[in-house]
XYZ file of C-alpha atoms in Angstrom:
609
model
C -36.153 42.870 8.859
C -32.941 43.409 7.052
C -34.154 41.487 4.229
C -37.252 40.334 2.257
C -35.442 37.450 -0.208
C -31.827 36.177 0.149
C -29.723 37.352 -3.358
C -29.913 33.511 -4.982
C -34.362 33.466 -4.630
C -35.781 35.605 -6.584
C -37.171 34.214 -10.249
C -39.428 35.605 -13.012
C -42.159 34.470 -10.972
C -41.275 37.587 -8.689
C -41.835 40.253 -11.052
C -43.392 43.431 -10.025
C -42.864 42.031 -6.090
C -41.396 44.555 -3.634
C -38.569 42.923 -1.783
C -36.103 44.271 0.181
C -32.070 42.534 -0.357
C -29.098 42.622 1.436
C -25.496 41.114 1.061
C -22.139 42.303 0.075
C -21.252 44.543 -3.350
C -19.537 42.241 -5.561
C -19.007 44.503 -8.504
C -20.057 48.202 -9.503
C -20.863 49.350 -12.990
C -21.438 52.581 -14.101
C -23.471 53.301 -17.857
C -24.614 57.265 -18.074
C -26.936 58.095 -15.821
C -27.432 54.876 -14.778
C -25.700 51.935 -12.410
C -25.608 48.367 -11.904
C -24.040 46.618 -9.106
C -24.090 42.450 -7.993
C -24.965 41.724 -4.735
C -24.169 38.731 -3.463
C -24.570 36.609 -0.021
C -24.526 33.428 0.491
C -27.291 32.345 -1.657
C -26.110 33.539 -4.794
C -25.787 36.992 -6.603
C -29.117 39.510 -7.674
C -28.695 42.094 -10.207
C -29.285 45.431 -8.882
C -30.664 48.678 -10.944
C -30.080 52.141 -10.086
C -31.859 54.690 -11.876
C -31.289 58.016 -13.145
C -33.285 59.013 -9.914
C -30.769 57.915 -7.225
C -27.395 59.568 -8.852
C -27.380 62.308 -6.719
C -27.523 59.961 -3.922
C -24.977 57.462 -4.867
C -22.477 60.283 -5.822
C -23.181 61.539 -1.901
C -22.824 57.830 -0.876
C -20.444 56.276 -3.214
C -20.740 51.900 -3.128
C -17.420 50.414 -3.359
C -16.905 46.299 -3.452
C -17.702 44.370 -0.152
C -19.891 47.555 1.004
C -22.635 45.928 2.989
C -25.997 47.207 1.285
C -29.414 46.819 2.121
C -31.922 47.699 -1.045
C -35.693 47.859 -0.958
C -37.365 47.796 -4.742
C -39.276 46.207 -7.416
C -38.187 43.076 -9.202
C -38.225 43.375 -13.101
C -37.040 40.766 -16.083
C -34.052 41.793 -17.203
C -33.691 42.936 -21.169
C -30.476 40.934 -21.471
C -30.837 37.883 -19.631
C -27.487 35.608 -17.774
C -27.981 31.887 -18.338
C -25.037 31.511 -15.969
C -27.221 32.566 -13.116
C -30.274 31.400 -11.424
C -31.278 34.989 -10.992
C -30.110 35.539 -14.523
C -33.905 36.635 -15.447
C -34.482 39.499 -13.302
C -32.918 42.256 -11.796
C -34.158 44.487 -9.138
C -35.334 48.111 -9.256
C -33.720 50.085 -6.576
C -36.093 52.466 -5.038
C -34.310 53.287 -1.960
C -30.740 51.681 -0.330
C -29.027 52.045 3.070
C -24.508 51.684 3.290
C -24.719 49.071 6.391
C -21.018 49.181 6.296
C -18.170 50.316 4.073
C -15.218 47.946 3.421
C -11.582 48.912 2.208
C -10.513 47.504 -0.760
C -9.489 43.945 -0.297
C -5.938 42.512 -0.872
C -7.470 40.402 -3.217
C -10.412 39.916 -5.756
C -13.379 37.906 -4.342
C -14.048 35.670 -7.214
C -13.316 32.213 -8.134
C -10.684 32.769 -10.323
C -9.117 35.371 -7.794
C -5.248 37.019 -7.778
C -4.845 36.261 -4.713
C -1.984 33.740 -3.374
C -2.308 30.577 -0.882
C -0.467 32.604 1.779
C -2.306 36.132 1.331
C -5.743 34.234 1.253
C -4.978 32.492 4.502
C -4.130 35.483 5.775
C -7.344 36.987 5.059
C -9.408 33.840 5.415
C -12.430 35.478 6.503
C -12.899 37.167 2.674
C -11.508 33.864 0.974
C -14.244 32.247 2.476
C -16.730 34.487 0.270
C -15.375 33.103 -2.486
C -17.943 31.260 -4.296
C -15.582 28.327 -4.937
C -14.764 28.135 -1.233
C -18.412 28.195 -0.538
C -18.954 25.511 -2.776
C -16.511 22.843 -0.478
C -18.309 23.851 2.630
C -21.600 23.159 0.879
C -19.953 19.324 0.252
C -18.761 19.097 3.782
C -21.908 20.145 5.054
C -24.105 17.534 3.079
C -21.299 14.840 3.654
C -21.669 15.329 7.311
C -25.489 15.834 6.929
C -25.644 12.673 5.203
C -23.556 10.893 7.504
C -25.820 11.680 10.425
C -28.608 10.779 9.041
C -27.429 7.262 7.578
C -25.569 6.719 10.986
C -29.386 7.409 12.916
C -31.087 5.211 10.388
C -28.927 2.512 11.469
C -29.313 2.655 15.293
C -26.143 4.355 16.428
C -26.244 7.276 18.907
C -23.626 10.276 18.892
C -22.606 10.495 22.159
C -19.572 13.060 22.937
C -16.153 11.652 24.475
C -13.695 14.534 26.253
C -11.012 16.658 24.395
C -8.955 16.274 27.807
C -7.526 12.924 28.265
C -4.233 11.070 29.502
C -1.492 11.083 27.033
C -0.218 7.786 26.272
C 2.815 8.259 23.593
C 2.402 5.570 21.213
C 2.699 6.691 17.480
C 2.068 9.851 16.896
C 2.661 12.647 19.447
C 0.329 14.383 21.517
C -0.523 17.746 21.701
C -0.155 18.494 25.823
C -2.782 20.864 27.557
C -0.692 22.013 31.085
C -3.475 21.971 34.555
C -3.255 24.827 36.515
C -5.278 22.977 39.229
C -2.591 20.215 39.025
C 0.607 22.022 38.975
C 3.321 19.894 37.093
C 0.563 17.464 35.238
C -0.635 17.185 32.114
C -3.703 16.503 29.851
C -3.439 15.502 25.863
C -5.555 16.441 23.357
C -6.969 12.962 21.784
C -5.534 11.292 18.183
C -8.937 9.514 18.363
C -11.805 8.430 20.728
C -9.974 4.717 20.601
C -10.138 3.540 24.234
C -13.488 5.693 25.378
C -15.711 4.100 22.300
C -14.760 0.822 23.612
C -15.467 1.769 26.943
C -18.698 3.087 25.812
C -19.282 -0.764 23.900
C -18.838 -2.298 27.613
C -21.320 -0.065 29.015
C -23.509 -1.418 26.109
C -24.352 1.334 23.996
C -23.810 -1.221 21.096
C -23.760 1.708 18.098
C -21.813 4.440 18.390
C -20.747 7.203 16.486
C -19.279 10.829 16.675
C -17.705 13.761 14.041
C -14.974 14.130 16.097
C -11.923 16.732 16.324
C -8.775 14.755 16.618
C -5.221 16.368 17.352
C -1.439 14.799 16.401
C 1.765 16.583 16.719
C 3.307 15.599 13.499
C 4.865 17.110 10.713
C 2.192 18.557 8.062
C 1.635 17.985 4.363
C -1.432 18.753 1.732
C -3.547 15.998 3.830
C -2.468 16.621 6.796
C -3.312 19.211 10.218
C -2.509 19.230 13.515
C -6.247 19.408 13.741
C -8.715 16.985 11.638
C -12.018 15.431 11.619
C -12.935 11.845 12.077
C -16.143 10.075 11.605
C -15.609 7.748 14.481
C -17.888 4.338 14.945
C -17.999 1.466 16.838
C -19.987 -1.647 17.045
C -20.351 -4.775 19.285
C -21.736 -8.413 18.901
C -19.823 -7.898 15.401
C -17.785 -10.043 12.768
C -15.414 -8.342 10.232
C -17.830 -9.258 7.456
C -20.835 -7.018 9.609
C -18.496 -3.747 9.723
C -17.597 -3.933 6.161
C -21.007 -4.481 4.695
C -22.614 -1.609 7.394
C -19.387 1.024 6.053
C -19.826 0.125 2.388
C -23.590 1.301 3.070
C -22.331 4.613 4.275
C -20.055 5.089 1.836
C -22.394 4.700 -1.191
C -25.510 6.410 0.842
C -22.956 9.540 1.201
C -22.140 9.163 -2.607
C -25.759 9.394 -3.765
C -26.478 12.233 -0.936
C -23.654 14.250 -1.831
C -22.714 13.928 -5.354
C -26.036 11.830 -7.172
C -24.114 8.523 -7.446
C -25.533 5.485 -7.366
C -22.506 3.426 -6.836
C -23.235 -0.396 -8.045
C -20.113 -1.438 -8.160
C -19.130 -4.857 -5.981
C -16.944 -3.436 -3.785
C -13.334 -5.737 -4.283
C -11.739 -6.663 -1.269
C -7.885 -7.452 -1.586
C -5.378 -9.277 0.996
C -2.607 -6.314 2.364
C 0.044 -8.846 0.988
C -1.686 -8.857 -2.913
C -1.997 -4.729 -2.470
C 1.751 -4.734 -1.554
C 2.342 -6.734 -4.396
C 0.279 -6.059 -7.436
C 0.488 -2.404 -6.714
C 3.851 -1.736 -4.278
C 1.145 -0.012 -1.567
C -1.755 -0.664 0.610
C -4.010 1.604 -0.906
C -4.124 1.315 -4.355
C -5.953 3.197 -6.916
C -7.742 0.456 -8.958
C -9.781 3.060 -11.349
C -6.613 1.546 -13.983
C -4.901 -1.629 -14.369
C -0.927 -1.437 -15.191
C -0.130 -4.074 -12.308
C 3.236 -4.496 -11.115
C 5.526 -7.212 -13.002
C 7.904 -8.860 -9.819
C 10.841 -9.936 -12.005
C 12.794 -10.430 -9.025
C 12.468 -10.320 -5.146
C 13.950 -11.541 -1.747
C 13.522 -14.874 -0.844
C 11.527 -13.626 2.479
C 9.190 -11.368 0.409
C 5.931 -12.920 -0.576
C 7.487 -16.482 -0.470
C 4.061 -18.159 -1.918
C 5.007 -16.242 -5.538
C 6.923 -18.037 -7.661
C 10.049 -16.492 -8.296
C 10.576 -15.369 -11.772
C 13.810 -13.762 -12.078
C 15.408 -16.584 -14.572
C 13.681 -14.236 -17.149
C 16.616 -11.419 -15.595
C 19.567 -13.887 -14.973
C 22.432 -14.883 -16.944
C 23.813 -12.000 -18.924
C 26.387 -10.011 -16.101
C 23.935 -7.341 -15.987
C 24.868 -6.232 -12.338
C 22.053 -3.362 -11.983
C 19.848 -6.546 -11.696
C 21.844 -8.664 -10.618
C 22.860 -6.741 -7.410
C 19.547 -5.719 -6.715
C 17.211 -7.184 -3.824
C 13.965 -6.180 -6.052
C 13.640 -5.432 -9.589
C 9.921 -4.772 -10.881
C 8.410 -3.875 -14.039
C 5.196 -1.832 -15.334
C 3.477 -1.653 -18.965
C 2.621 1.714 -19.817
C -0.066 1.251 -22.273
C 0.270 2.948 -25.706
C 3.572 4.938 -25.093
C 5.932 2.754 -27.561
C 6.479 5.812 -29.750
C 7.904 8.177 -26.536
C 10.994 9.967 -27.606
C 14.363 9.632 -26.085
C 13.573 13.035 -24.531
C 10.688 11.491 -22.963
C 11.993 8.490 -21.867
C 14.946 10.530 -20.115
C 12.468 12.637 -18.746
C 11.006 9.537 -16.831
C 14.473 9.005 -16.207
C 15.202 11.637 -14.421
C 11.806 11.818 -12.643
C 12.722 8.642 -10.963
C 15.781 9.366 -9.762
C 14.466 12.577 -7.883
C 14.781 12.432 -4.184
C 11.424 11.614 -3.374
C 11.676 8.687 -5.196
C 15.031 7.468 -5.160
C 16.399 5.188 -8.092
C 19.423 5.387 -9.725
C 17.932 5.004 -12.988
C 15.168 3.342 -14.896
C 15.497 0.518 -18.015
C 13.085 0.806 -20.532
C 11.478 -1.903 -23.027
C 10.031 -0.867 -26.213
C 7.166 -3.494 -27.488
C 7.129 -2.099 -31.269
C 4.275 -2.227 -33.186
C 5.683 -4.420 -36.097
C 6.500 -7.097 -33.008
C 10.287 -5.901 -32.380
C 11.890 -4.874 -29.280
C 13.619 -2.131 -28.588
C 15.304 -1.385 -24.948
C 18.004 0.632 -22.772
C 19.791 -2.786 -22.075
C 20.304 -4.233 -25.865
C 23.682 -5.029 -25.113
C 22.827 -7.391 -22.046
C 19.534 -8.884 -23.272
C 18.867 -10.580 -26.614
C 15.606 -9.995 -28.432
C 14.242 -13.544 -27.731
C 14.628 -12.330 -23.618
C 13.202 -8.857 -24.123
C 9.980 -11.134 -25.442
C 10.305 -13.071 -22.826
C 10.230 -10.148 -19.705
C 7.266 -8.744 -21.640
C 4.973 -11.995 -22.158
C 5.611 -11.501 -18.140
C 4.729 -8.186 -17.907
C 1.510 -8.790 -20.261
C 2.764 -6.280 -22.538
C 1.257 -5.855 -26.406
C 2.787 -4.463 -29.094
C 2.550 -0.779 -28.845
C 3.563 -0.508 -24.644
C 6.215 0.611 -23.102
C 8.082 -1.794 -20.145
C 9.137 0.565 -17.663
C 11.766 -1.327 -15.370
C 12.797 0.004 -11.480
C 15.519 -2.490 -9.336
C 17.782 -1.307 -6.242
C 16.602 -2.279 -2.495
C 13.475 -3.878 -1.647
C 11.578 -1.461 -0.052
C 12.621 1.965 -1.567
C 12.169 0.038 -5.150
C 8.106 -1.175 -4.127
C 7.813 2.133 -3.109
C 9.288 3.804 -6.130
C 7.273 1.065 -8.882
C 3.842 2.203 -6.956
C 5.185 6.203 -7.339
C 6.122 5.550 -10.469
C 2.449 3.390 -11.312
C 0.556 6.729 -9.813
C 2.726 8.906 -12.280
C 1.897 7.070 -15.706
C -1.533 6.703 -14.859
C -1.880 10.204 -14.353
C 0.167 11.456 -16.944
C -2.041 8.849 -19.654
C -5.254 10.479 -18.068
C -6.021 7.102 -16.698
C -6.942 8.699 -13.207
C -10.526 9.911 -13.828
C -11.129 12.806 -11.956
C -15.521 11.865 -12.364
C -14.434 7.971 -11.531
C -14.965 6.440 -8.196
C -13.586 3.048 -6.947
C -13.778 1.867 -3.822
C -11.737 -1.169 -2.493
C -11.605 -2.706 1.302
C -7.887 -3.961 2.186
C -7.852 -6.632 4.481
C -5.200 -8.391 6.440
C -2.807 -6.386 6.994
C 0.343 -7.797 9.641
C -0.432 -7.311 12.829
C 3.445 -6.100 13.890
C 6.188 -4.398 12.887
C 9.476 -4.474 13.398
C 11.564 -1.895 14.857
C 14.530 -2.380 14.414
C 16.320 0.317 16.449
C 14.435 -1.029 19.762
C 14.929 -4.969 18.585
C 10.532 -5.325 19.276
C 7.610 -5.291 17.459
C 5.175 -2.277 17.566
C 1.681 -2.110 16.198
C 1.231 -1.856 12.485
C -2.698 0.022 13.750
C -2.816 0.308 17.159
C -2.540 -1.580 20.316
C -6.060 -2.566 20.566
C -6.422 -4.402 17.458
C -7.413 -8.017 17.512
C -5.313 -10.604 15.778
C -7.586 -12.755 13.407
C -9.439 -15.742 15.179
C -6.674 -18.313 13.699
C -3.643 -16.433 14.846
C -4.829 -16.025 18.521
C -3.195 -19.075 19.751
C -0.179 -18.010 18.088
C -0.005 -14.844 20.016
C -0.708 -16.526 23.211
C 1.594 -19.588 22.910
C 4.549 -17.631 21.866
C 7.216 -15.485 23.613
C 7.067 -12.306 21.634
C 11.054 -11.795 22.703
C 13.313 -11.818 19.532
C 16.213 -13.698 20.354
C 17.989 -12.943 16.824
C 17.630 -9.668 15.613
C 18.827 -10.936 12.362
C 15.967 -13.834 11.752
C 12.885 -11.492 13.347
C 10.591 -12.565 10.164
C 11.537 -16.235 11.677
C 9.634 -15.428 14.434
C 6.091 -16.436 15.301
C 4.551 -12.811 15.565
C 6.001 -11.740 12.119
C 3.202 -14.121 10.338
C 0.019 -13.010 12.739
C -2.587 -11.377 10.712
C -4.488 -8.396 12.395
C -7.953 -8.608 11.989
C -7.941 -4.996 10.719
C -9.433 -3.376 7.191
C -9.033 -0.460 5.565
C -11.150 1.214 3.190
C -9.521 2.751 0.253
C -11.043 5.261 -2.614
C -8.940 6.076 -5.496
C -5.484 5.626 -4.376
C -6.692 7.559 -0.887
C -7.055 5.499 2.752
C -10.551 6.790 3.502
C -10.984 5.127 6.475
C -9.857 2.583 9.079
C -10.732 -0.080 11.532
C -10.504 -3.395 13.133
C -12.626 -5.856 15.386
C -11.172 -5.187 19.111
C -9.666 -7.026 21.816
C -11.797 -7.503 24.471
C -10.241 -9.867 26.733
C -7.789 -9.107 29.273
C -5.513 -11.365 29.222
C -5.357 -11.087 25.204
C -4.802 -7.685 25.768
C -2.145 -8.010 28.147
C -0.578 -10.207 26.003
C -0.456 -7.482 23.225
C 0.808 -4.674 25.741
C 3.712 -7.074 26.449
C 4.586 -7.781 23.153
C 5.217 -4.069 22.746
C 7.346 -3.677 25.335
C 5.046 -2.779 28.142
C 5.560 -4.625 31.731
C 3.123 -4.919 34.162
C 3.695 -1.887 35.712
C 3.429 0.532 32.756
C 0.411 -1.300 31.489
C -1.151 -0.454 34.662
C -0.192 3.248 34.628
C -1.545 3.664 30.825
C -4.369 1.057 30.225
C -5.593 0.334 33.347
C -8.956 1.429 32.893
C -9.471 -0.242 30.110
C -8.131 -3.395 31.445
C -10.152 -3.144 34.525
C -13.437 -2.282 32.435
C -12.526 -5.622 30.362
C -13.266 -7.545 33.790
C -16.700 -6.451 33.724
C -18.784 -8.298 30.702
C -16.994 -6.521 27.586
C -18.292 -7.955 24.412
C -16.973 -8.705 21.168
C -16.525 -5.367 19.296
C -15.063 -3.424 16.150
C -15.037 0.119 14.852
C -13.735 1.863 12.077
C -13.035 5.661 11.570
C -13.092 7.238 8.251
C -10.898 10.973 7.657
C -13.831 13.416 7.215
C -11.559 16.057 5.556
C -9.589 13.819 2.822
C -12.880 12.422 2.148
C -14.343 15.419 1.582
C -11.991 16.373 -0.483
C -11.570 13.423 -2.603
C -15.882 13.779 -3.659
C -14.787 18.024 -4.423
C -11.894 16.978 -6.576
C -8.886 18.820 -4.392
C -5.444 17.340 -3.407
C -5.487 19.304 -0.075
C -7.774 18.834 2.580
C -7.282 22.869 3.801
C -9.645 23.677 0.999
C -12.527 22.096 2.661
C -11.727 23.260 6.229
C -12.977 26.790 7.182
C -9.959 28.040 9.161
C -6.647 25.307 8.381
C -3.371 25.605 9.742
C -0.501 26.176 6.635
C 2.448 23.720 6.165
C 3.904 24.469 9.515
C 0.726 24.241 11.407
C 0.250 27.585 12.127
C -2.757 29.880 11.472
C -1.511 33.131 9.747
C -4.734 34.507 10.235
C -4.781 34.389 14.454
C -0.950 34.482 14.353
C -1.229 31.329 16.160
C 0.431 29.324 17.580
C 1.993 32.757 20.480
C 3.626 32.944 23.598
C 1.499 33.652 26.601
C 2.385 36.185 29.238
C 4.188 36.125 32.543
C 1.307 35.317 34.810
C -0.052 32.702 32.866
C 3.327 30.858 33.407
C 3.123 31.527 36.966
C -0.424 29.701 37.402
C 0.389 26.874 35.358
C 4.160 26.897 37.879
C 5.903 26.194 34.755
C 9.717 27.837 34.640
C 10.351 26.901 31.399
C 12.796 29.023 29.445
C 10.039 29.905 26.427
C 9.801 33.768 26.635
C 13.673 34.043 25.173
């Protein structure tokens, strides 16, 4: 055997045992006549000792970091002992060693606080991945996935494998296309998600299903995104909403106390899509802190059940509100006192590109009970009081006030809500806080096309209320102009997401399972007959055989993981991740393929240039 003990076993308990270790050198230290050197693996990281006795052979047989060494020897306590360590109590007395392989020196150090950048470590992935902080996230997707499994088994579902080669059917995303050489000129796609196959597999009546599952979309990348991720992919039948939500809440909580020793408690809130959109501007809040949007003003088709408040605005020729479709206010607790250098640098951060306002008004709620704003000139004291009574403001906030176009504005109060709260520290990095979102619109509207498209996907069921709605109604729009007028634009999808701390962790919906409902829903994207034939038809035919009432959910393996290790990026819990332009700079991938490999797949293509 090549080893005895791993480098992260041995305790006091060992001492005066003969074992025999072997990993990589992680650092080499030199005293007189004597050396020590760390050797890690996997495991963890023993102290070796060599004596006086072995210089002659370690000046023949110099060790130099990431050397692969195999040591045979006797395990001692160590005189100065490292706390930091679980082997921090003994050390190991080499008696004899063997070089298994040298190693150059690497491009960077392999430690946790290493010099080595994003690109040069992706590069080199295969030494990153000794880093003991790298180690660490694949320990935590390892025991999420473990966890998942065996929660998922406890609960009757089987994993059951669906194919990486399917039929690409170009709705939302795009696909990633796999050319047949047996089928010169077609194509397979690589799957966005086991969608229509887990239903199939709920009308063959394996009633619990589940996989881990590689998915693939062609998209453009960011921090949590790749071409390539991981879904934990479900689906149920004989189910209600309420029996989904209650079974993934379970999972969710079982993988916190698996994973990261937290027994979550909490009630789980669940919140309408139209109160996420606006008490927060977005459909997955982060509810681990309050500062809830103030609506001081907002189209007359936007959330039409709110009472409009924006007398408290009117009146005073102020055109930045007055010309605006939205105007929305938030209370940053505390921050009365900011500077005019602060305040302008909130100014400024808002009008970045990424967020898009041409400026921000500010309320000051003083401590002694005076105001103090941007806007004096327009609004009198007695209003100032007024907007922040609105807002909920105390003495000692600061009213933070965005206006310009409906959408960018939402958009920009939520970025703006996200900003504050973690600037104040309100964002605890320890704090968990689940929330489901329920609700959401069914459609959208796309404007460019004049029809609606789905707001999930095409096989989500309407709610139970809205079904006659759907059916009854000619999902035409006549007037471009007056589409929220239109029958479809109120039809709630019986769909939920599942958000943690400001993150969509996961998403689902009960299924349609009746032909002619989904028919109904092919057409009111835009599909005839004829194409729903040439896409669906499987699934349309299978729907003529029994299918029963169903609903799944999927949840994104990577962000989650990510979210319980503390990262922004899901790369740094994936062994091998693409970079921002989806490539691997390890591989060199993705390459150009020779000649002949063109002529079997017959394409001519113009790619080799």
């Amino acid at each position: 055997m090549f080893r005895t003990h791993t480098c992260g076993q041995l305790r006091i308990a060992d001492t005066n045992t003969t074992v025999t270790l072997a990993g990589w050198v992680q650092t080499v230290r030199k005293f007189g006549s004597i050396t020590f050197v760390d050797l890690r693996d996997r495991y963890g990281i023993t102290q070796l000792l060599f004596s006086e006795s072995l210089n002659a052979e370690l000046d023949a047989n110099p060790l130099g970091r990431e050397f692969v060494l195999q040591v045979t020897g006797t395990v001692n306590e160590r005189s100065n002992k490292n706390n930091n360590i679980p082997t921090g109590e003994i050390e190991l007395l080499v008696t004899t060693f063997r070089i298994l392989n040298k190693s150059m020196t690497p491009p960077f150090t392999i430690q946790d606080d290493t010099d080595g950048g994003d690109d040069l470590r992706m590069k080199y992935r295969f030494l990153d991945l000794r880093r003991n902080a790298v180690k660490k996230n694949l320990e935590l997707r390892y025991a999420t996935g473990r966890s998942t499994r065996n929660y998922l088994h406890e609960n009757g579902f089987m994993d059951i494998e669906t194919p990486f080669l399917i039929k690409s059917t170009p709705e939302g995303a795009r696909d990633f296309v796999v050319p047949s050489r047996m089928n010169a000129g077609q194509f397979y796609a690589l799957p966005q998600s086991p969608q229509t196959f887990k239903q199939l597999l709920m009308v063959s009546g394996y009633d619990r299903y589940y996989q881990i599952v590689k998915c693939f979309r062609d998209e453009d990348l960011r921090a949590d995104r790749q071409p390539e991720f991981t879904q934990i992919d479900c689906e149920m039948c004989f189910v209600e909403q309420e029996d989904i939500l209650n079974m993934f809440e379970g999972l969710v909580k079982r993988i916190f106390k698996d994973v990261k020793n937290i027994d979550y408690t909490d009630v789980v809130e669940r919140m309408t899509w139209e109160n996420a959109m606006w008490t927060y501007g977005n459909d997955k809040p982060d509810i681990r802190f309050d500062m809830k949007l103030t609506n001081l003003k907002f189209p007359s088709y936007t959330f039409p059940q709110q009472q409009n408040i924006s007398s408290l605005i009117d009146g005073v020729d102020f055109k930045v509100f007055d010309e605006a479709e939205t105007v929305i206010a938030i209370v940053a607790p505390g921050c009365s006192e900011y500077t005019r250098k602060q305040t302008d640098e909130l100014t400024e951060w808002v009008k970045r590109p990424q967020v898009g306002m041409k400026g921000l008004v500010f309320i000051k709620c003083n401590a002694d009970g005076t105001f103090k704003s941007s806007v004096d000139k327009f609004y009198s004291e007695e209003k100032l009081k007024a907007i922040a009574e609105a807002a909920n403001a105390k003495a000692g906030d600061l009213i933070l006030i965005v206006a310009g176009a409906e959408e960018r504005t939402r958009k920009a109060a939520s970025d703006l809500r996200m900003y504050m709260g973690t600037k104040l520290d309100l964002r605890k990095a320890d704090e968990f806080k689940l929330l489901w979102v329920l609700d959401f619109p069914l459609f959208e509207y796309a404007e460019d096309d004049n029809r609606w498209v789905a707001r999930h996907h095409p096989f989500t069921s309407p709610k139970p209320s809205d079904i006659e709605t759907m059916i009854n109604n000619n999902p035409v729009i006549e007037n471009p102009a007056e589409y929220l007028k239109h029958p479809y634009a109120n039809i709630k999808a019986n769909a939920y997401d599942m958000v943690l701390n400001g993150n969509e962790i996961g998403g689902g919906s009960i299924r349609i399972y009746q032909k002619e409902l989904q028919q109904k829903m092919f057409a009111a994207l835009g599909m005839d007959e004829e194409e729903q034939q040439h896409k669906f038809g499987f699934l349309l035919g299978a729907f003529e055989y029994g299918a029963p009432p169903h609903g799944g959910i999927a949840f994104g393996f990577d962000r989650l993981c990510s979210i319980l290790g503390g990262s922004e990026s899901i790369r740094d819990f994936i062994a091998f991740p693409k970079n921002n332009s989806g490539r691997d700079v390890m591989i060199d991938t993705p390459s150009t393929i020779d000649d002949k490999q063109f002529d079997e797949l017959q394409i001519k293509l113009d790619l080799k240039a």
